[in-house]
Short mmCIF file of C-alpha atoms in Angstrom, two decimals:
data_model
loop_
_atom_site.label_atom_id
_atom_site.label_comp_id
_atom_site.label_asym_id
_atom_site.label_seq_id
_atom_site.Cartn_x
_atom_site.Cartn_y
_atom_site.Cartn_z
CA UNK A 1 114.33 86.49 113.81
CA UNK A 2 112.05 86.16 110.80
CA UNK A 3 109.56 84.29 112.90
CA UNK A 4 109.26 87.11 115.32
CA UNK A 5 108.71 89.63 112.48
CA UNK A 6 106.11 87.40 110.87
CA UNK A 7 104.14 86.78 114.13
CA UNK A 8 104.40 90.47 114.97
CA UNK A 9 102.94 91.57 111.67
CA UNK A 10 100.10 89.11 111.85
CA UNK A 11 99.27 89.88 115.52
CA UNK A 12 99.24 93.67 114.85
CA UNK A 13 97.04 93.27 111.86
CA UNK A 14 94.59 90.91 113.67
CA UNK A 15 94.53 93.25 116.73
CA UNK A 16 93.57 96.26 114.65
CA UNK A 17 90.96 94.25 112.68
CA UNK A 18 89.36 93.46 116.10
CA UNK A 19 89.54 96.93 117.71
CA UNK A 20 89.07 99.00 114.53
CA UNK A 21 85.76 100.90 114.71
CA UNK A 22 83.76 102.75 112.09
CA UNK A 23 84.80 106.08 113.72
CA UNK A 24 88.21 107.41 114.32
CA UNK A 25 89.75 105.22 111.58
CA UNK A 26 92.65 107.61 111.05
CA UNK A 27 93.53 107.74 114.70
CA UNK A 28 93.67 103.88 114.80
CA UNK A 29 95.68 103.99 111.54
CA UNK A 30 98.28 106.39 113.22
CA UNK A 31 98.58 103.99 116.11
CA UNK A 32 98.98 101.06 113.70
CA UNK A 33 101.78 103.00 111.92
CA UNK A 34 103.58 103.60 115.26
CA UNK A 35 103.28 99.82 116.09
CA UNK A 36 104.73 98.86 112.74
CA UNK A 37 107.67 101.23 113.07
CA UNK A 38 108.39 99.81 116.55
CA UNK A 39 108.29 96.32 115.34
CA UNK A 40 110.59 97.03 112.42
CA UNK A 41 113.07 98.83 114.69
CA UNK A 42 113.08 95.86 117.12
CA UNK A 43 113.57 93.44 114.21
CA UNK A 44 116.42 95.19 112.54
CA UNK A 45 118.17 96.50 115.60
CA UNK A 46 117.48 94.22 118.58
CA UNK A 47 115.95 90.84 117.42
CA UNK A 48 118.72 90.41 114.82
CA UNK A 49 121.14 89.91 117.72
CA UNK A 50 119.22 87.66 120.02
CA UNK A 51 116.44 86.12 117.72
CA UNK A 52 116.01 82.59 116.48
CA UNK A 53 117.70 82.18 113.15
CA UNK A 54 116.10 78.96 111.89
CA UNK A 55 112.55 77.77 112.62
CA UNK A 56 110.98 74.88 110.88
CA UNK A 57 107.69 73.41 111.99
CA UNK A 58 106.77 70.11 110.31
CA UNK A 59 102.99 69.98 109.97
CA UNK A 60 102.74 67.07 107.53
CA UNK A 61 105.22 64.43 108.77
CA UNK A 62 104.72 61.97 105.91
CA UNK A 63 107.47 59.83 104.53
CA UNK A 64 107.50 61.38 101.12
CA UNK A 65 104.85 64.17 101.23
CA UNK A 66 106.69 66.18 103.93
CA UNK A 67 105.56 69.81 104.42
CA UNK A 68 107.28 72.30 106.88
CA UNK A 69 106.30 75.82 107.91
CA UNK A 70 109.72 77.35 107.38
CA UNK A 71 111.14 80.65 108.68
CA UNK A 72 114.71 80.21 107.50
CA UNK A 73 116.65 83.47 106.49
CA UNK A 74 118.04 82.03 103.21
CA UNK A 75 120.75 84.14 101.46
CA UNK A 76 119.77 87.79 101.30
CA UNK A 77 116.25 87.64 102.65
CA UNK A 78 117.07 89.99 105.52
CA UNK A 79 118.27 92.74 103.20
CA UNK A 80 115.27 92.22 100.99
CA UNK A 81 112.89 92.59 103.94
CA UNK A 82 114.69 95.79 105.04
CA UNK A 83 114.03 97.37 101.64
CA UNK A 84 110.48 96.11 101.43
CA UNK A 85 109.79 97.32 105.06
CA UNK A 86 110.66 100.88 103.84
CA UNK A 87 108.13 100.51 100.99
CA UNK A 88 105.34 99.08 103.19
CA UNK A 89 105.87 101.69 105.85
CA UNK A 90 105.71 104.43 103.22
CA UNK A 91 102.39 102.95 101.90
CA UNK A 92 100.83 102.81 105.38
CA UNK A 93 101.73 106.41 106.00
CA UNK A 94 100.45 107.44 102.59
CA UNK A 95 97.03 105.73 103.20
CA UNK A 96 96.73 107.64 106.55
CA UNK A 97 97.20 111.10 105.06
CA UNK A 98 95.64 110.51 101.63
CA UNK A 99 92.15 112.02 102.01
CA UNK A 100 90.60 110.06 99.18
CA UNK A 101 91.21 106.79 101.12
CA UNK A 102 88.26 106.39 103.47
CA UNK A 103 89.36 102.98 104.73
CA UNK A 104 92.96 103.59 105.68
CA UNK A 105 92.87 101.26 108.69
CA UNK A 106 91.30 98.43 106.59
CA UNK A 107 93.89 98.74 103.74
CA UNK A 108 96.80 99.13 106.02
CA UNK A 109 95.98 95.95 107.89
CA UNK A 110 96.01 94.06 104.57
CA UNK A 111 99.33 95.68 103.75
CA UNK A 112 100.74 94.20 106.93
CA UNK A 113 99.37 90.72 105.97
CA UNK A 114 100.85 91.21 102.49
CA UNK A 115 104.26 91.73 104.18
CA UNK A 116 103.71 88.66 106.26
CA UNK A 117 102.84 86.70 103.05
CA UNK A 118 106.05 87.91 101.54
CA UNK A 119 107.87 86.35 104.48
CA UNK A 120 106.11 83.03 103.93
CA UNK A 121 106.91 82.99 100.29
CA UNK A 122 110.57 84.02 100.65
CA UNK A 123 111.14 81.42 103.36
CA UNK A 124 109.49 78.49 101.53
CA UNK A 125 111.50 75.33 101.48
CA UNK A 126 108.90 73.10 99.92
CA UNK A 127 106.14 73.14 97.31
CA UNK A 128 103.27 73.45 99.74
CA UNK A 129 104.60 76.51 101.53
CA UNK A 130 105.35 78.07 98.10
CA UNK A 131 101.80 77.45 97.02
CA UNK A 132 100.37 78.71 100.30
CA UNK A 133 102.43 81.95 100.09
CA UNK A 134 101.27 82.46 96.45
CA UNK A 135 97.55 81.95 97.43
CA UNK A 136 98.02 84.43 100.33
CA UNK A 137 98.99 87.14 97.83
CA UNK A 138 95.98 86.37 95.72
CA UNK A 139 93.47 86.45 98.65
CA UNK A 140 95.00 89.62 100.07
CA UNK A 141 95.09 91.41 96.70
CA UNK A 142 91.37 90.38 96.26
CA UNK A 143 90.45 92.29 99.42
CA UNK A 144 92.61 95.17 98.58
CA UNK A 145 90.58 95.81 95.44
CA UNK A 146 87.29 97.68 96.14
CA UNK A 147 85.87 97.61 92.68
CA UNK A 148 83.66 94.49 91.88
CA UNK A 149 84.52 94.38 88.23
CA UNK A 150 88.26 94.56 88.84
CA UNK A 151 88.01 92.19 91.75
CA UNK A 152 86.32 89.48 89.64
CA UNK A 153 88.85 89.76 86.85
CA UNK A 154 91.83 89.77 89.35
CA UNK A 155 90.63 86.61 91.09
CA UNK A 156 89.79 84.85 87.90
CA UNK A 157 93.22 85.33 86.45
CA UNK A 158 95.08 84.57 89.67
CA UNK A 159 92.94 81.39 90.17
CA UNK A 160 94.27 80.19 86.77
CA UNK A 161 97.74 80.97 87.96
CA UNK A 162 97.33 79.02 91.18
CA UNK A 163 95.82 76.06 89.43
CA UNK A 164 98.77 76.05 86.85
CA UNK A 165 101.26 76.17 89.74
CA UNK A 166 99.52 73.40 91.59
CA UNK A 167 99.29 71.16 88.54
CA UNK A 168 103.00 71.70 87.58
CA UNK A 169 104.26 70.98 91.10
CA UNK A 170 102.05 67.90 91.33
CA UNK A 171 103.66 66.54 88.18
CA UNK A 172 107.12 67.22 89.69
CA UNK A 173 106.18 65.50 92.90
CA UNK A 174 104.99 62.47 91.04
CA UNK A 175 108.42 62.09 89.47
CA UNK A 176 110.74 62.74 92.46
CA UNK A 177 108.47 61.82 95.45
CA UNK A 178 109.42 64.81 97.50
CA UNK A 179 108.22 68.39 97.91
CA UNK A 180 111.66 69.92 98.71
CA UNK A 181 112.70 72.86 96.50
CA UNK A 182 116.26 71.74 96.80
CA UNK A 183 115.46 68.54 94.84
CA UNK A 184 114.46 70.30 91.60
CA UNK A 185 117.69 69.21 89.91
CA UNK A 186 116.53 65.60 90.31
CA UNK A 187 113.35 66.21 88.34
CA UNK A 188 115.39 67.95 85.55
CA UNK A 189 117.50 64.80 85.38
CA UNK A 190 114.84 62.06 85.53
CA UNK A 191 111.46 63.82 85.36
CA UNK A 192 108.63 63.41 82.92
CA UNK A 193 106.47 65.97 81.04
CA UNK A 194 109.12 68.72 81.37
CA UNK A 195 107.58 70.74 78.50
CA UNK A 196 104.15 70.80 80.24
CA UNK A 197 105.67 71.70 83.57
CA UNK A 198 107.66 74.58 81.98
CA UNK A 199 104.65 75.99 80.16
CA UNK A 200 102.41 75.72 83.24
CA UNK A 201 104.95 77.54 85.41
CA UNK A 202 105.64 80.21 82.73
CA UNK A 203 101.95 80.87 82.61
CA UNK A 204 101.78 81.17 86.39
CA UNK A 205 104.57 83.86 86.38
CA UNK A 206 103.21 85.76 83.39
CA UNK A 207 99.71 85.81 84.83
CA UNK A 208 100.79 86.96 88.19
CA UNK A 209 103.14 89.64 86.78
CA UNK A 210 100.52 90.87 84.28
CA UNK A 211 102.54 90.32 81.11
CA UNK A 212 101.05 90.35 77.62
CA UNK A 213 97.85 88.32 77.22
CA UNK A 214 97.23 88.60 81.00
CA UNK A 215 97.55 92.35 81.69
CA UNK A 216 93.78 92.97 81.68
CA UNK A 217 93.54 92.01 85.41
CA UNK A 218 95.63 95.12 86.16
CA UNK A 219 94.27 97.54 83.51
CA UNK A 220 90.83 97.43 85.33
CA UNK A 221 92.59 98.73 88.42
CA UNK A 222 92.44 102.27 86.98
CA UNK A 223 88.94 102.45 88.67
CA UNK A 224 90.66 102.37 92.06
CA UNK A 225 92.36 105.24 93.85
CA UNK A 226 95.95 105.96 93.09
CA UNK A 227 97.29 104.63 96.40
CA UNK A 228 95.66 101.24 95.79
CA UNK A 229 96.86 101.22 92.21
CA UNK A 230 100.40 101.66 93.40
CA UNK A 231 100.02 99.02 96.26
CA UNK A 232 98.46 96.23 94.16
CA UNK A 233 100.38 96.71 90.91
CA UNK A 234 103.73 96.89 92.47
CA UNK A 235 103.58 94.72 95.71
CA UNK A 236 100.65 92.35 95.22
CA UNK A 237 100.61 89.35 92.77
CA UNK A 238 103.46 90.70 90.52
CA UNK A 239 105.80 90.52 93.48
CA UNK A 240 104.70 87.02 94.23
CA UNK A 241 105.17 86.08 90.61
CA UNK A 242 108.79 87.23 90.81
CA UNK A 243 109.49 85.28 93.96
CA UNK A 244 108.03 82.14 92.45
CA UNK A 245 110.06 82.78 89.29
CA UNK A 246 113.08 83.13 91.49
CA UNK A 247 112.55 79.80 93.29
CA UNK A 248 111.55 77.59 90.49
CA UNK A 249 113.58 79.05 87.64
CA UNK A 250 115.36 75.66 86.82
CA UNK A 251 111.95 74.08 86.24
CA UNK A 252 110.90 76.85 83.84
CA UNK A 253 114.07 76.53 81.87
CA UNK A 254 113.74 72.73 81.53
CA UNK A 255 112.04 72.86 78.17
CA UNK A 256 114.24 73.57 75.23
CA UNK A 257 111.94 75.99 73.38
CA UNK A 258 110.75 77.87 76.43
CA UNK A 259 113.33 80.60 76.10
CA UNK A 260 111.93 81.57 72.67
CA UNK A 261 108.44 81.83 74.15
CA UNK A 262 109.78 83.85 77.07
CA UNK A 263 111.56 86.41 74.83
CA UNK A 264 108.60 86.84 72.56
CA UNK A 265 106.19 87.53 75.45
CA UNK A 266 108.59 89.88 77.19
CA UNK A 267 109.25 91.87 74.01
CA UNK A 268 105.52 92.17 73.18
CA UNK A 269 104.84 93.22 76.75
CA UNK A 270 107.46 95.99 76.52
CA UNK A 271 106.00 97.28 73.21
CA UNK A 272 102.48 97.06 74.60
CA UNK A 273 103.43 98.97 77.78
CA UNK A 274 105.12 101.76 75.67
CA UNK A 275 102.11 102.16 73.43
CA UNK A 276 99.72 102.12 76.39
CA UNK A 277 101.71 104.62 78.32
CA UNK A 278 101.80 107.03 75.39
CA UNK A 279 98.25 106.94 74.16
CA UNK A 280 96.12 106.35 77.20
CA UNK A 281 95.15 109.62 79.07
CA UNK A 282 94.47 108.31 82.51
CA UNK A 283 97.37 108.63 85.02
CA UNK A 284 96.39 105.45 86.72
CA UNK A 285 96.47 103.51 83.43
CA UNK A 286 99.90 105.07 82.66
CA UNK A 287 101.15 103.92 86.10
CA UNK A 288 99.92 100.48 85.34
CA UNK A 289 101.65 100.38 81.93
CA UNK A 290 104.87 101.59 83.52
CA UNK A 291 104.59 98.80 86.03
CA UNK A 292 104.15 96.33 83.31
CA UNK A 293 107.37 97.66 81.70
CA UNK A 294 109.23 97.37 85.01
CA UNK A 295 108.22 93.82 85.69
CA UNK A 296 109.07 92.80 82.08
CA UNK A 297 112.63 94.23 82.75
CA UNK A 298 112.75 92.32 86.09
CA UNK A 299 111.89 89.00 84.56
CA UNK A 300 114.22 89.56 81.70
CA UNK A 301 117.12 90.20 84.12
CA UNK A 302 116.31 87.13 86.22
CA UNK A 303 116.35 84.71 83.28
CA UNK A 304 120.10 84.43 83.65
CA UNK A 305 119.93 83.78 87.43
CA UNK A 306 117.50 84.65 90.18
CA UNK A 307 120.17 85.93 92.52
CA UNK A 308 120.08 89.31 90.69
CA UNK A 309 116.84 89.99 92.36
CA UNK A 310 118.34 90.24 95.77
CA UNK A 311 121.58 91.81 94.63
CA UNK A 312 120.28 94.59 92.34
CA UNK A 313 116.60 94.59 91.37
CA UNK A 314 115.25 94.85 94.90
CA UNK A 315 116.88 98.34 95.36
CA UNK A 316 114.72 99.70 92.54
CA UNK A 317 111.46 99.18 94.37
CA UNK A 318 111.51 102.21 96.75
CA UNK A 319 112.66 104.53 93.88
CA UNK A 320 109.93 103.22 91.59
CA UNK A 321 107.30 103.73 94.33
CA UNK A 322 108.59 107.25 94.78
CA UNK A 323 107.86 107.94 91.13
CA UNK A 324 104.29 106.62 91.43
CA UNK A 325 103.72 108.66 94.52
CA UNK A 326 104.88 111.71 92.77
CA UNK A 327 102.11 111.23 90.22
CA UNK A 328 99.70 110.96 93.11
CA UNK A 329 100.93 114.24 94.53
CA UNK A 330 100.09 116.04 91.27
CA UNK A 331 96.62 114.53 91.28
CA UNK A 332 96.02 115.62 94.86
CA UNK A 333 97.21 119.18 94.08
CA UNK A 334 94.95 119.32 90.98
CA UNK A 335 91.79 118.43 92.93
CA UNK A 336 92.15 114.65 92.20
CA UNK A 337 92.48 115.14 88.48
CA UNK A 338 93.67 111.95 86.76
CA UNK A 339 93.69 112.89 83.01
CA UNK A 340 96.92 114.32 81.44
CA UNK A 341 94.75 116.16 78.82
CA UNK A 342 93.13 118.20 81.63
CA UNK A 343 96.56 119.32 83.03
CA UNK A 344 99.46 121.29 81.40
CA UNK A 345 101.17 124.40 82.57
CA UNK A 346 101.23 123.32 86.26
CA UNK A 347 104.88 124.36 86.75
CA UNK A 348 103.75 127.91 87.43
CA UNK A 349 101.73 126.96 90.49
CA UNK A 350 102.96 123.46 91.36
CA UNK A 351 106.72 124.06 91.24
CA UNK A 352 107.11 122.17 94.53
CA UNK A 353 105.41 119.07 92.97
CA UNK A 354 107.76 119.32 90.02
CA UNK A 355 110.78 119.37 92.26
CA UNK A 356 109.50 116.30 94.07
CA UNK A 357 108.98 114.47 90.76
CA UNK A 358 112.48 115.32 89.66
CA UNK A 359 113.87 114.03 93.05
CA UNK A 360 112.06 110.72 92.43
CA UNK A 361 113.57 110.47 89.03
CA UNK A 362 116.93 111.30 90.47
CA UNK A 363 116.77 108.55 92.97
CA UNK A 364 115.54 106.07 90.41
CA UNK A 365 118.31 106.92 88.08
CA UNK A 366 120.93 106.73 90.91
CA UNK A 367 119.70 103.30 92.10
CA UNK A 368 119.79 102.06 88.53
CA UNK A 369 123.27 103.31 87.80
CA UNK A 370 124.52 102.02 91.19
CA UNK A 371 123.41 98.51 90.40
CA UNK A 372 123.67 98.24 86.58
CA UNK A 373 126.82 99.20 84.82
CA UNK A 374 126.45 100.41 81.19
CA UNK A 375 124.98 97.42 79.37
CA UNK A 376 121.79 96.31 77.62
CA UNK A 377 119.98 96.94 80.86
CA UNK A 378 120.35 100.68 80.28
CA UNK A 379 117.97 100.45 77.28
CA UNK A 380 115.17 99.87 79.86
CA UNK A 381 116.29 102.99 81.85
CA UNK A 382 116.21 105.20 78.65
CA UNK A 383 112.70 103.85 77.75
CA UNK A 384 111.40 104.33 81.25
CA UNK A 385 112.81 107.83 81.53
CA UNK A 386 111.41 108.77 78.06
CA UNK A 387 107.95 107.70 79.14
CA UNK A 388 108.24 109.59 82.43
CA UNK A 389 109.39 112.64 80.54
CA UNK A 390 106.19 112.47 78.36
CA UNK A 391 104.07 112.18 81.53
CA UNK A 392 105.69 115.00 83.37
CA UNK A 393 105.68 117.29 80.29
CA UNK A 394 101.95 116.71 80.02
CA UNK A 395 101.43 117.62 83.70
CA UNK A 396 103.75 120.61 84.14
CA UNK A 397 104.63 122.17 80.75
CA UNK A 398 102.76 123.21 77.70
CA UNK A 399 99.39 125.00 77.63
CA UNK A 400 97.04 124.94 80.62
CA UNK A 401 94.11 122.64 79.80
CA UNK A 402 92.39 122.43 83.23
CA UNK A 403 89.11 124.25 83.92
CA UNK A 404 88.79 127.36 86.04
CA UNK A 405 87.91 125.49 89.24
CA UNK A 406 90.91 123.25 89.16
CA UNK A 407 93.19 126.08 88.17
CA UNK A 408 91.91 128.20 91.05
CA UNK A 409 92.49 125.40 93.59
CA UNK A 410 95.98 124.47 92.41
CA UNK A 411 98.25 124.28 95.43
CA UNK A 412 101.59 122.62 96.14
CA UNK A 413 101.34 119.37 98.16
CA UNK A 414 101.11 119.83 101.88
CA UNK A 415 103.87 119.50 104.44
CA UNK A 416 102.53 116.10 105.62
CA UNK A 417 103.21 114.71 102.14
CA UNK A 418 106.52 116.20 101.13
CA UNK A 419 108.56 116.30 104.33
CA UNK A 420 108.37 112.43 104.93
CA UNK A 421 108.82 111.91 101.33
CA UNK A 422 112.05 113.93 101.09
CA UNK A 423 113.23 112.50 104.46
CA UNK A 424 112.83 108.90 103.30
CA UNK A 425 114.46 109.42 99.91
CA UNK A 426 117.31 111.33 101.51
CA UNK A 427 117.92 108.47 103.86
CA UNK A 428 117.82 106.05 100.95
CA UNK A 429 120.24 108.07 98.92
CA UNK A 430 122.65 108.27 101.84
CA UNK A 431 122.40 104.55 102.44
CA UNK A 432 123.22 103.68 98.79
CA UNK A 433 125.75 106.37 98.30
CA UNK A 434 124.12 107.56 95.08
CA UNK A 435 125.76 111.07 95.23
CA UNK A 436 129.12 109.69 94.13
CA UNK A 437 127.73 108.53 90.73
CA UNK A 438 128.86 111.05 88.05
CA UNK A 439 126.55 109.73 85.32
CA UNK A 440 123.48 110.44 87.24
CA UNK A 441 123.76 114.20 86.77
CA UNK A 442 124.28 113.80 83.07
CA UNK A 443 121.32 111.48 82.69
CA UNK A 444 119.13 113.80 84.85
CA UNK A 445 120.14 116.80 82.72
CA UNK A 446 119.31 114.92 79.55
CA UNK A 447 115.95 113.93 81.11
CA UNK A 448 115.03 117.50 81.89
CA UNK A 449 116.08 118.64 78.42
CA UNK A 450 114.07 115.87 76.78
CA UNK A 451 111.08 116.74 78.98
CA UNK A 452 111.30 120.37 77.76
CA UNK A 453 111.38 119.65 74.14
CA UNK A 454 109.30 116.50 73.73
CA UNK A 455 106.32 116.87 71.34
CA UNK A 456 103.15 115.83 73.08
CA UNK A 457 100.38 117.78 71.44
CA UNK A 458 99.60 115.05 68.94
CA UNK A 459 99.26 112.49 71.74
CA UNK A 460 96.93 114.81 73.66
CA UNK A 461 94.60 114.86 70.69
CA UNK A 462 94.15 111.10 71.18
CA UNK A 463 92.64 111.82 74.63
CA UNK A 464 89.49 113.17 72.86
CA UNK A 465 88.99 109.92 70.96
CA UNK A 466 86.85 107.93 73.33
CA UNK A 467 87.11 104.74 71.12
CA UNK A 468 90.90 104.70 71.75
CA UNK A 469 90.79 105.49 75.45
CA UNK A 470 88.14 103.03 76.42
CA UNK A 471 88.91 100.29 73.70
CA UNK A 472 89.93 96.96 75.11
CA UNK A 473 92.29 96.05 72.15
CA UNK A 474 93.21 92.72 73.68
CA UNK A 475 89.57 91.77 74.02
CA UNK A 476 89.12 92.44 70.35
CA UNK A 477 92.18 90.28 69.53
CA UNK A 478 90.57 87.50 71.65
CA UNK A 479 87.31 87.84 69.78
CA UNK A 480 88.92 87.87 66.31
CA UNK A 481 91.69 85.26 66.82
CA UNK A 482 90.03 82.85 69.20
CA UNK A 483 86.26 83.45 69.79
CA UNK A 484 85.08 84.05 66.23
CA UNK A 485 86.77 80.91 64.81
CA UNK A 486 85.43 78.81 67.68
CA UNK A 487 81.88 80.31 67.09
CA UNK A 488 82.21 79.48 63.35
CA UNK A 489 83.37 76.00 64.15
CA UNK A 490 80.42 75.52 66.58
CA UNK A 491 78.05 76.72 63.86
CA UNK A 492 79.44 74.29 61.34
CA UNK A 493 79.39 71.39 63.88
CA UNK A 494 75.79 72.31 64.72
CA UNK A 495 74.69 72.22 61.17
CA UNK A 496 76.71 69.18 60.10
CA UNK A 497 76.49 67.05 63.15
CA UNK A 498 73.53 68.16 65.28
CA UNK A 499 71.09 69.08 62.55
CA UNK A 500 71.97 66.69 59.78
CA UNK A 501 73.48 63.57 61.48
CA UNK A 502 71.70 63.56 64.82
CA UNK A 503 68.26 65.22 64.19
CA UNK A 504 67.73 64.12 60.55
CA UNK A 505 69.35 60.68 60.61
CA UNK A 506 69.42 59.16 64.10
CA UNK A 507 66.43 60.98 65.79
CA UNK A 508 64.53 60.93 62.46
CA UNK A 509 65.07 57.16 62.08
CA UNK A 510 63.94 56.45 65.58
CA UNK A 511 61.02 58.73 65.22
CA UNK A 512 59.86 56.96 62.00
CA UNK A 513 60.41 53.51 63.53
CA UNK A 514 58.35 54.33 66.56
CA UNK A 515 55.58 55.80 64.39
CA UNK A 516 55.52 52.43 62.39
CA UNK A 517 55.38 50.28 65.50
CA UNK A 518 52.60 52.46 67.08
CA UNK A 519 50.56 52.49 63.90
CA UNK A 520 50.83 48.70 63.64
CA UNK A 521 49.69 48.24 67.21
CA UNK A 522 46.78 50.58 66.70
CA UNK A 523 45.62 48.42 63.82
CA UNK A 524 45.98 45.21 65.83
CA UNK A 525 43.96 46.71 68.66
CA UNK A 526 41.19 47.86 66.40
CA UNK A 527 37.61 46.25 66.78
CA UNK A 528 37.20 43.76 63.92
CA UNK A 529 36.69 40.05 63.43
CA UNK A 530 40.23 39.62 61.89
CA UNK A 531 41.84 41.07 65.01
CA UNK A 532 39.82 38.76 67.27
CA UNK A 533 40.82 35.71 65.11
CA UNK A 534 44.44 36.83 65.17
CA UNK A 535 44.45 37.24 68.97
CA UNK A 536 42.74 33.82 69.32
CA UNK A 537 45.42 32.11 67.17
CA UNK A 538 48.20 33.81 69.10
CA UNK A 539 46.73 32.59 72.37
CA UNK A 540 46.33 28.95 71.10
CA UNK A 541 49.97 29.04 69.90
CA UNK A 542 51.17 30.24 73.33
CA UNK A 543 49.17 27.40 75.03
CA UNK A 544 50.49 24.74 72.64
CA UNK A 545 54.10 25.89 73.11
CA UNK A 546 53.81 25.78 76.90
CA UNK A 547 52.21 22.29 76.75
CA UNK A 548 55.05 21.04 74.54
CA UNK A 549 57.67 22.37 77.01
CA UNK A 550 55.81 20.80 79.92
CA UNK A 551 55.42 17.31 78.23
CA UNK A 552 58.72 17.04 76.46
CA UNK A 553 60.85 19.24 78.69
#
């Protein structure tokens, strides 16, 4: 059944790449959306009953280096694909109606291929398919980014991640002589270089998920449109990083000290995301920082066991996407304004948008409470809701900061936006049975109260400080901690080694020796009777030596 879905997604994407014209892109996009819905309906309603359950095609039939293209529905993959299909269908529809997206057919085709890459990664049974699936996410994410600076940084970081993954799995293969993911326990028992493998794989996951030290690849996405920001930050390389983390978690945990490193990086990432969400004015940047917080929480929860991703975490994705889309709605209604400092007081004119935002928060809280009983996980919920309250307060409450043109054009989001939005969330709420949760109303009420009273004026003043808004703090840390010491060391080595030892000693000695020899030869070759006599004596000596060797040899 998964094979049919994979082939269907790839064929539809290729077909629309071929027939897509410069004109009538939105019409082709609508046809694409209909084809996707038909395929998903067939998959979940019809093919499930009659489809092939297990497909494995061996394409490297080597005795030890065996690689198979696998489409095996392991565990809860089917339910995972059901949730993800809702998200990808919502993204395809959003790209069709979002007027700022001029290449809806192009981006939607790549979203389909991204869904197909997810199937490849989820179904991987060996190292090679795992690496192929990971690379597919990198390549597709590269083409989804339409800003050259962000594209270069994205591919650079992800290239490092792919190389780290390749190197680590090559070391594992050298120890156990098999590429099967089911044989990882053998490596943990008899393998070598476990610390190196753990560090390399941890780097792979952190780079792909955009954790601290590697978040710059996503911060540059704020140059893109909001729909692309949501797509790439939530469903591109971070999603592949989580799946890789899920499949190779035993290898990552093989090193004794790796847990300490993991906790430190996750905690710093959480703090970094909170600070960034509060002080950066751009809505896209705030969305990216919220996404960083979310993936830090996901990795934290999965450390105890990867099964929690399929059992609980996967259900948060549609709700989180709804929160991001609610931010997009406000931007569209405010003439594509993306700065919180240029909003405020929108509740008077955009009461419908405010209601949609609260519905998204309601669904997110309900999904969270449904899957996580009161525990330490709730600390993430309170942090996330507090940050969302700051954002919504800056958008809808307080004093109006927008200019006259934006204020005059304020209008609640159109029917093509909010009707499918409410319909999809209502179906999701019904499927999960969120209404029965009593705590959800208490938390939602507390969220609204906090949103009303939260002090935000001091933070809005930071929006006027260009040095804070545009400062790349991590770049400065790199320069101070790494680059400046290396430059200083290079300067010292240049003065001590290159200038003193090499130039003054070695090269200087060779130069003086060469000059001495040249000067001696010049004197010998000069025109004088002593030089003629010397050459004559040398010639006679050579003749006598040769005669002696000839006679006595």
